[in-house]
XYZ file of C-alpha atoms in Angstrom:
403
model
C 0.000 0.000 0.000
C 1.479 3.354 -0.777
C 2.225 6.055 1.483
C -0.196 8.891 1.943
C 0.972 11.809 -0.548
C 0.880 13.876 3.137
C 3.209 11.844 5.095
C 5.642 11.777 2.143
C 5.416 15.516 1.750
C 5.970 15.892 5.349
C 8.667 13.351 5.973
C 10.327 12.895 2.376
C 9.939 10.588 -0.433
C 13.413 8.723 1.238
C 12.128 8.199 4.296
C 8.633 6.500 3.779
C 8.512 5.242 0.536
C 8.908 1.974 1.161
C 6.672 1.452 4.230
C 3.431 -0.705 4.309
C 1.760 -2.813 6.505
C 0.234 -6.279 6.140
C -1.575 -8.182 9.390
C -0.194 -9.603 12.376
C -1.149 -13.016 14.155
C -2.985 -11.962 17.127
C 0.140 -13.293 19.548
C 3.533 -11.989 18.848
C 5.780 -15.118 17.956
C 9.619 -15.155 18.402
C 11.452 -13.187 15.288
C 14.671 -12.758 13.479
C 13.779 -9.561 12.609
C 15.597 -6.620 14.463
C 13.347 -4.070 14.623
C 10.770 -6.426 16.297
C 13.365 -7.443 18.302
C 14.293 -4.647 20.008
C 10.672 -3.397 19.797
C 9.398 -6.391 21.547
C 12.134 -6.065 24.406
C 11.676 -2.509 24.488
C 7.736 -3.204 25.147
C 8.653 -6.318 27.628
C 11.326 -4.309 29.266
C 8.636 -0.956 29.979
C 6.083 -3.512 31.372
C 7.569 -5.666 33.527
C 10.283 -2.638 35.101
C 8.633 0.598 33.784
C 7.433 3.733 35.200
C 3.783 4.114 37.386
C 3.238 7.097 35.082
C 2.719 6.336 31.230
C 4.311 9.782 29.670
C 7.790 8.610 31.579
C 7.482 5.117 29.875
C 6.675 6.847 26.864
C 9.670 8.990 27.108
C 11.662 6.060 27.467
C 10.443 4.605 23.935
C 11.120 8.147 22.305
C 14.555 8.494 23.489
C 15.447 4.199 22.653
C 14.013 4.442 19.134
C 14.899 8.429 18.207
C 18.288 7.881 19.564
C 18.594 4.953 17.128
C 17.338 6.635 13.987
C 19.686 9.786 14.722
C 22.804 7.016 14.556
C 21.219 5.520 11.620
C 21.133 8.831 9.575
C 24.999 8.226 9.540
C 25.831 4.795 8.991
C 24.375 3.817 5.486
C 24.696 0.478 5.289
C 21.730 -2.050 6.389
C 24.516 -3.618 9.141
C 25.488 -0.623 10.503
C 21.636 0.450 10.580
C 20.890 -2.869 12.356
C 24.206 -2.433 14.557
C 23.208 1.275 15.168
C 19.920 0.056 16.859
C 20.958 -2.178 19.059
C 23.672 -0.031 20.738
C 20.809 3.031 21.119
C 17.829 0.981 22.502
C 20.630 -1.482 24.241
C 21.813 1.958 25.949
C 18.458 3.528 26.866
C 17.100 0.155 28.375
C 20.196 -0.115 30.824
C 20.046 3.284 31.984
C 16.610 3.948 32.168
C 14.825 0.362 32.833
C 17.733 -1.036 34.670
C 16.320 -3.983 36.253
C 15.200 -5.722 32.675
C 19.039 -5.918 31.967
C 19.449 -9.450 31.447
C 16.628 -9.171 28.673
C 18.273 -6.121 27.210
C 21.711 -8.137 27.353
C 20.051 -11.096 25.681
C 19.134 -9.313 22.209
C 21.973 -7.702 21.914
C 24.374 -10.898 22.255
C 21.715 -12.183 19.918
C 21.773 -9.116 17.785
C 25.904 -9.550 17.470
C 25.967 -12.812 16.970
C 23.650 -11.965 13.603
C 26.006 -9.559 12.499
C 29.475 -9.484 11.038
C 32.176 -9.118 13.336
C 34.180 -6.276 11.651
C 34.975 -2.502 12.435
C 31.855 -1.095 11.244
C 29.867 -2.863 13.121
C 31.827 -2.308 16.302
C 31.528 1.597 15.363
C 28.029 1.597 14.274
C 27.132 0.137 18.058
C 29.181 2.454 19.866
C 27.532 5.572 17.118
C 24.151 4.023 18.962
C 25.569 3.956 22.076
C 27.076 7.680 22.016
C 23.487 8.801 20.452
C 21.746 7.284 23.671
C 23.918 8.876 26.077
C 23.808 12.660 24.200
C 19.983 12.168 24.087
C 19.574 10.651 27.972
C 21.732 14.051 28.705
C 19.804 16.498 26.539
C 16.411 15.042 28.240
C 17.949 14.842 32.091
C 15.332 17.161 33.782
C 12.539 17.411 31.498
C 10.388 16.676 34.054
C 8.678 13.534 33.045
C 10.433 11.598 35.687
C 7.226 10.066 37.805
C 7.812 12.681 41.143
C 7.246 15.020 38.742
C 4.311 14.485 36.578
C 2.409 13.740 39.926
C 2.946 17.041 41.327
C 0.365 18.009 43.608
C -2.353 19.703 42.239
C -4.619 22.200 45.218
C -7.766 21.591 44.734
C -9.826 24.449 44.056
C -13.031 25.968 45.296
C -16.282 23.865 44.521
C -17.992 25.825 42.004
C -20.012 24.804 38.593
C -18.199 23.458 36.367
C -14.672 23.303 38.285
C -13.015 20.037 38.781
C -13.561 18.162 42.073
C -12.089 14.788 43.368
C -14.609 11.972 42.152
C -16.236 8.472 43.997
C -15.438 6.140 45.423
C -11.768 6.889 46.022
C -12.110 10.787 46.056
C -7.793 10.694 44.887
C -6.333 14.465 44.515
C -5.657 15.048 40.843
C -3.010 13.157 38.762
C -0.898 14.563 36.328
C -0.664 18.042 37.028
C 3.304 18.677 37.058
C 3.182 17.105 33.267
C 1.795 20.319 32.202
C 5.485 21.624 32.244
C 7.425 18.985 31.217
C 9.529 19.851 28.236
C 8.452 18.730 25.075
C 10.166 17.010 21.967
C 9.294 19.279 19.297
C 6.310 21.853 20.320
C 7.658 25.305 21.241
C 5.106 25.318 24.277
C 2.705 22.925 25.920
C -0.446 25.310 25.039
C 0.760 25.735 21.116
C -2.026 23.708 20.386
C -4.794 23.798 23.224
C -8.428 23.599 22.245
C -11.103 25.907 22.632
C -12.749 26.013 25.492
C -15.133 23.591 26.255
C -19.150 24.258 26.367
C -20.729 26.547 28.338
C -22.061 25.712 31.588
C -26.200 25.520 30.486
C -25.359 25.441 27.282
C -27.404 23.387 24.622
C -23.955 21.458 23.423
C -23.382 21.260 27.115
C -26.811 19.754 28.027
C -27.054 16.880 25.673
C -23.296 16.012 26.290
C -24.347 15.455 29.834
C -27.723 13.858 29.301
C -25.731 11.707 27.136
C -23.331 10.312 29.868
C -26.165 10.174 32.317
C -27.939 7.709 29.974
C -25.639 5.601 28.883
C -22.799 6.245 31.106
C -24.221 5.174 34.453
C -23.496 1.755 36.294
C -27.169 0.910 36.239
C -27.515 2.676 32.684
C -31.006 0.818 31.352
C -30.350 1.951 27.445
C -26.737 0.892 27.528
C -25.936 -1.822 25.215
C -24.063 -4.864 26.337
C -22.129 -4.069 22.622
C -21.611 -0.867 23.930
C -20.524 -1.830 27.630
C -18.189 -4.407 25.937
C -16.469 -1.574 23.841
C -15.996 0.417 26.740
C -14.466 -2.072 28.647
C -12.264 -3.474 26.245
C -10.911 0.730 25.971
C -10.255 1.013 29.703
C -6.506 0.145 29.887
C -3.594 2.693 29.673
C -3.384 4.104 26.258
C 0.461 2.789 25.759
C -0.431 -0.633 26.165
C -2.917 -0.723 23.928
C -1.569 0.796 21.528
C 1.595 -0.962 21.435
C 0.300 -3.479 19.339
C -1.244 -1.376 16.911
C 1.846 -0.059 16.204
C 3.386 -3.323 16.206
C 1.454 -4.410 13.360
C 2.501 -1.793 11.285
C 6.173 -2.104 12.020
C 5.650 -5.819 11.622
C 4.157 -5.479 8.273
C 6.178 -3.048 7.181
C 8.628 -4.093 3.950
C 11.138 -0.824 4.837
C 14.358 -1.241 5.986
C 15.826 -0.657 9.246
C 15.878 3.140 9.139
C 12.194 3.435 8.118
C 11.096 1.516 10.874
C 13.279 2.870 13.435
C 11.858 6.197 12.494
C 8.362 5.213 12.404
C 8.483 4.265 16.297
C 10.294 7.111 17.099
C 7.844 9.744 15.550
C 5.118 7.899 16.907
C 6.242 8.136 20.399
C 7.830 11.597 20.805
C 4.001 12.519 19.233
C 2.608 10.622 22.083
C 5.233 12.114 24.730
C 4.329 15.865 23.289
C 0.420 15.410 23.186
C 0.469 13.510 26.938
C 2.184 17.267 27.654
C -0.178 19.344 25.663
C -3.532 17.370 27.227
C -2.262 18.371 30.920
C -1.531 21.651 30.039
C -5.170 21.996 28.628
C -7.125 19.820 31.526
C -5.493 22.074 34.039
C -5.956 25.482 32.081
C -9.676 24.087 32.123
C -9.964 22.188 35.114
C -13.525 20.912 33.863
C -15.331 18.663 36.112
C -16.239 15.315 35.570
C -19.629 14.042 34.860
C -20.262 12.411 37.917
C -19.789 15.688 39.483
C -21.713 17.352 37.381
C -24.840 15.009 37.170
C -24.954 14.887 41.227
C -24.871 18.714 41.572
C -27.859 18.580 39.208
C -29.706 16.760 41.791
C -29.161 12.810 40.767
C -26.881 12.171 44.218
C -25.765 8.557 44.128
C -25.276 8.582 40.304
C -22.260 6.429 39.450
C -20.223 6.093 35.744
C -19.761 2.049 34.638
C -16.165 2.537 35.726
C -13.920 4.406 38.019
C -13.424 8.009 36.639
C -9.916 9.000 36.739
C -8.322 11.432 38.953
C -7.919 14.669 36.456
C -10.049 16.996 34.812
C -12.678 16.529 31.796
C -11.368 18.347 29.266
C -9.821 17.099 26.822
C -9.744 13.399 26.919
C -6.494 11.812 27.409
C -7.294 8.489 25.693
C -8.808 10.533 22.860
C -5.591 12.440 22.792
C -3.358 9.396 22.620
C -5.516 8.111 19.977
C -5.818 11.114 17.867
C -2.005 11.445 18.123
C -0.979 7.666 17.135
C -3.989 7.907 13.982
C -2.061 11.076 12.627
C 1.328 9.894 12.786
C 0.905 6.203 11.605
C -1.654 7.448 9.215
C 0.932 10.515 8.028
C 3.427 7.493 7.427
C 1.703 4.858 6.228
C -1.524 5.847 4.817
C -5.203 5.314 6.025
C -5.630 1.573 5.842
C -3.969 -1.226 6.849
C -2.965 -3.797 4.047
C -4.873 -6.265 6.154
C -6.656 -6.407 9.293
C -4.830 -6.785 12.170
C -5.615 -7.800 15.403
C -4.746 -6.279 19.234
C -6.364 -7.644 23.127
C -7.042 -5.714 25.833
C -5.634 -5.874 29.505
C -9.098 -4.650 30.768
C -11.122 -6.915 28.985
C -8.672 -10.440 29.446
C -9.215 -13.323 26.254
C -11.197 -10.462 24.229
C -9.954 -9.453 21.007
C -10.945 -7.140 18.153
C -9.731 -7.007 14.462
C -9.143 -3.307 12.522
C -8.447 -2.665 8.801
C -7.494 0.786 9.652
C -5.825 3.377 12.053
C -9.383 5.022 12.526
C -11.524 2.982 13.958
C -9.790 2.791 17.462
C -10.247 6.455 17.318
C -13.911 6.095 17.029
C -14.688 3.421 19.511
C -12.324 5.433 22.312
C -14.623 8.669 21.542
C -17.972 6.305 22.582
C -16.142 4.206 24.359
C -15.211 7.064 27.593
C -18.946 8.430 27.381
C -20.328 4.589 27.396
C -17.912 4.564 30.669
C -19.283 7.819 32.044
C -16.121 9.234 32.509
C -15.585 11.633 29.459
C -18.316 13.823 28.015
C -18.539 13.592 24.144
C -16.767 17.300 23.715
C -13.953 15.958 25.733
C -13.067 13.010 23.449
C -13.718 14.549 20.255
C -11.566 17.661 21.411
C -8.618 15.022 22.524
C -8.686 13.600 19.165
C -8.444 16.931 17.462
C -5.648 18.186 19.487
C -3.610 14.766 19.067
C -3.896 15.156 15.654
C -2.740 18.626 15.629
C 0.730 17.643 17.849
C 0.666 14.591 15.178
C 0.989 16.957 12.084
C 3.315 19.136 14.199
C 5.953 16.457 14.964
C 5.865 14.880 11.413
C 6.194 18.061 9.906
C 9.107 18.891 11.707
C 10.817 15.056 11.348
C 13.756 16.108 9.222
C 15.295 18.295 12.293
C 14.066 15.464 15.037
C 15.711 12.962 13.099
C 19.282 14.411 12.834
């Protein structure tokens, strides 16, 4: 499948060209091939040692992979490019995920054993290596480190419309400190915040809430199971579900090294960037939640089908993450995939659903937060909006990243 005319505008004809995607089997088998490789020990290493807050684990995939692709830029051949990865990712793991070293250490004696044993090799790992270790020192208090992202966020007044702690666990606010982080590649956190949201009273503002009171609620009597299915499956972090989506497409992907390397890389400094860009509009905000809102209109034990998260309304954050991986992968790739491919759930365990595109995701997360009565509609369609606008940003501005 060719690559949108967009993403090869925006990234050049010699970067893209070449990539496609074609399905995945629904489990991830063991693979000769290097970029799954080090993307499936990159994954494995961020989920069994990780960070509690995804944007850090994020960041850790943006400097592994954009590392990599900055050492590849120099070393032409597809060796080197293969050798060039392993000492970048290799040196990013280690530092930042320390405790998955022996996994880390395992692909890359498996890595070397693959390659040739001569000079340019040997330079092309240490050209990774050197990459990681400039890129781990330009990043060193960014302020995505977990302490943080959580700063503590005082909670203010009760008033319509302004954020309040939610039931059952009443948690102060998450995320707050992210607002500013430093990004990858936006000049600000706000360069791209929405509009605000609707008016307190307002029509839009009405039916968004009758909306979630409907079909939102735990005991919600118009609620599909379909629909209650959908919004389960959606629940889990954003980064683990989508780390299979992209999988696919690097899986299916008939590029090179390079391509790949810089397909992961783009997609995850996007994702690091809009994570940034949703706190700094949630907190300029600070929009209640609709279980707030619908028990200050008089319903008083009202409760969403799940847990509502400890941070303001508006926008989204799942919508965000979503709008932000459609735009990249769909910048670099193109709309569709070859075939369908297929992702699980950690939320909804033995479930699995089958996509022949990048969109649909998108859509089911926009119902899928309302059908949870967590999100109000405005919130996930503005999330996908304004991931899609840090999406453009960061692809349009891939030659610099990448050098």
């Amino acid at each position: 499948m060719p690559v949108s005319r967009r993403g090869a505008a925006l990234l050049g004809a010699a970067t893209v060209a070449t990539l496609g995607v074609a399905a995945p089997a629904a489990a991830q088998p063991v693979t000769t091939d290097s970029v799954l490789a080090w993307y499936d020990t990159t994954a494995a290493a961020i989920a069994g040692g990780g960070a509690p807050t995804q944007v850090t684990n994020s960041r850790t995939w943006a400097i592994a992979w954009l590392a990599a692709a900055r050492a590849q830029a120099h070393t032409p051949s597809a060796d080197g490019q293969r050798a060039a990865l392993a000492g970048a990712v290799h040196q990013t793991l280690v530092t930042l995920v320390p405790t998955r070293r022996d996994s880390a250490d395992a692909t890359l004696a498996a890595e070397l054993a693959a390659l040739p044993d001569r000079p340019q090799v040997r330079d092309s790992v240490a050209a990774g290596r050197a990459a990681a270790q400039r890129l781990l020192t330009e990043r060193a208090g960014d302020g995505l480190d977990p302490a943080s992202v959580n700063t503590a966020f005082p909670v203010p007044a009760a008033a319509p419309g302004v954020w309040q702690p939610t039931p059952p666990q009443y948690a102060g606010a998450t995320q707050y400190g992210n607002r500013v982080a430093r990004p990858f590649t936006l000049r600000s956190a706000g360069q791209f915040r929405p509009a605000p949201p609707p008016a307190i009273g307002s029509p839009r503002y009405e039916a968004d809430l009758a909306e979630v009171r409907a079909y939102g609620a735990a005991a919600s009597t118009v609620r599909t199971q379909a629909q209650t299915d959908t919004a389960t499956f959606w629940l889990g972090s954003s980064l683990t579900l989508y780390t299979p989506i992209l999988r696919a497409a690097v899986a299916q992907s008939p590029a090179p090294v390079l391509e790949r390397t810089r397909l992961v890389a783009l997609f995850h400094v996007a994702a690091v960037d809009t994570q940034i860009a949703t706190s700094d509009a949630k907190y300029t905000y600070q929009r209640w939640r609709p279980v707030t809102a619908i028990r200050a209109g008089g319903d008083a034990t009202w409760l969403p089908l799940h847990d509502t998260p400890a941070h303001p309304d508006y926008p989204s954050g799942h919508n965000t993450y979503s709008g932000s991986a459609e735009g990249v992968l769909t910048a670099l790739i193109g709309p569709r995939a070859r075939r369908p491919y297929t992702i699980g759930s950690p939320t909804a365990p033995g479930v699995t659903r089958t996509y022949g595109d990048w969109h649909q995701p998108s859509a089911e997360n926009i119902d899928a937060r309302v059908w949870s009565g967590i999100h109000t509609r405005s919130a996930d369609v503005a999330g996908i909006r304004l991931g899609e606008d840090v999406a453009r940003h960061v692809v349009r501005h891939a030659t610099d990243l990448l050098r």
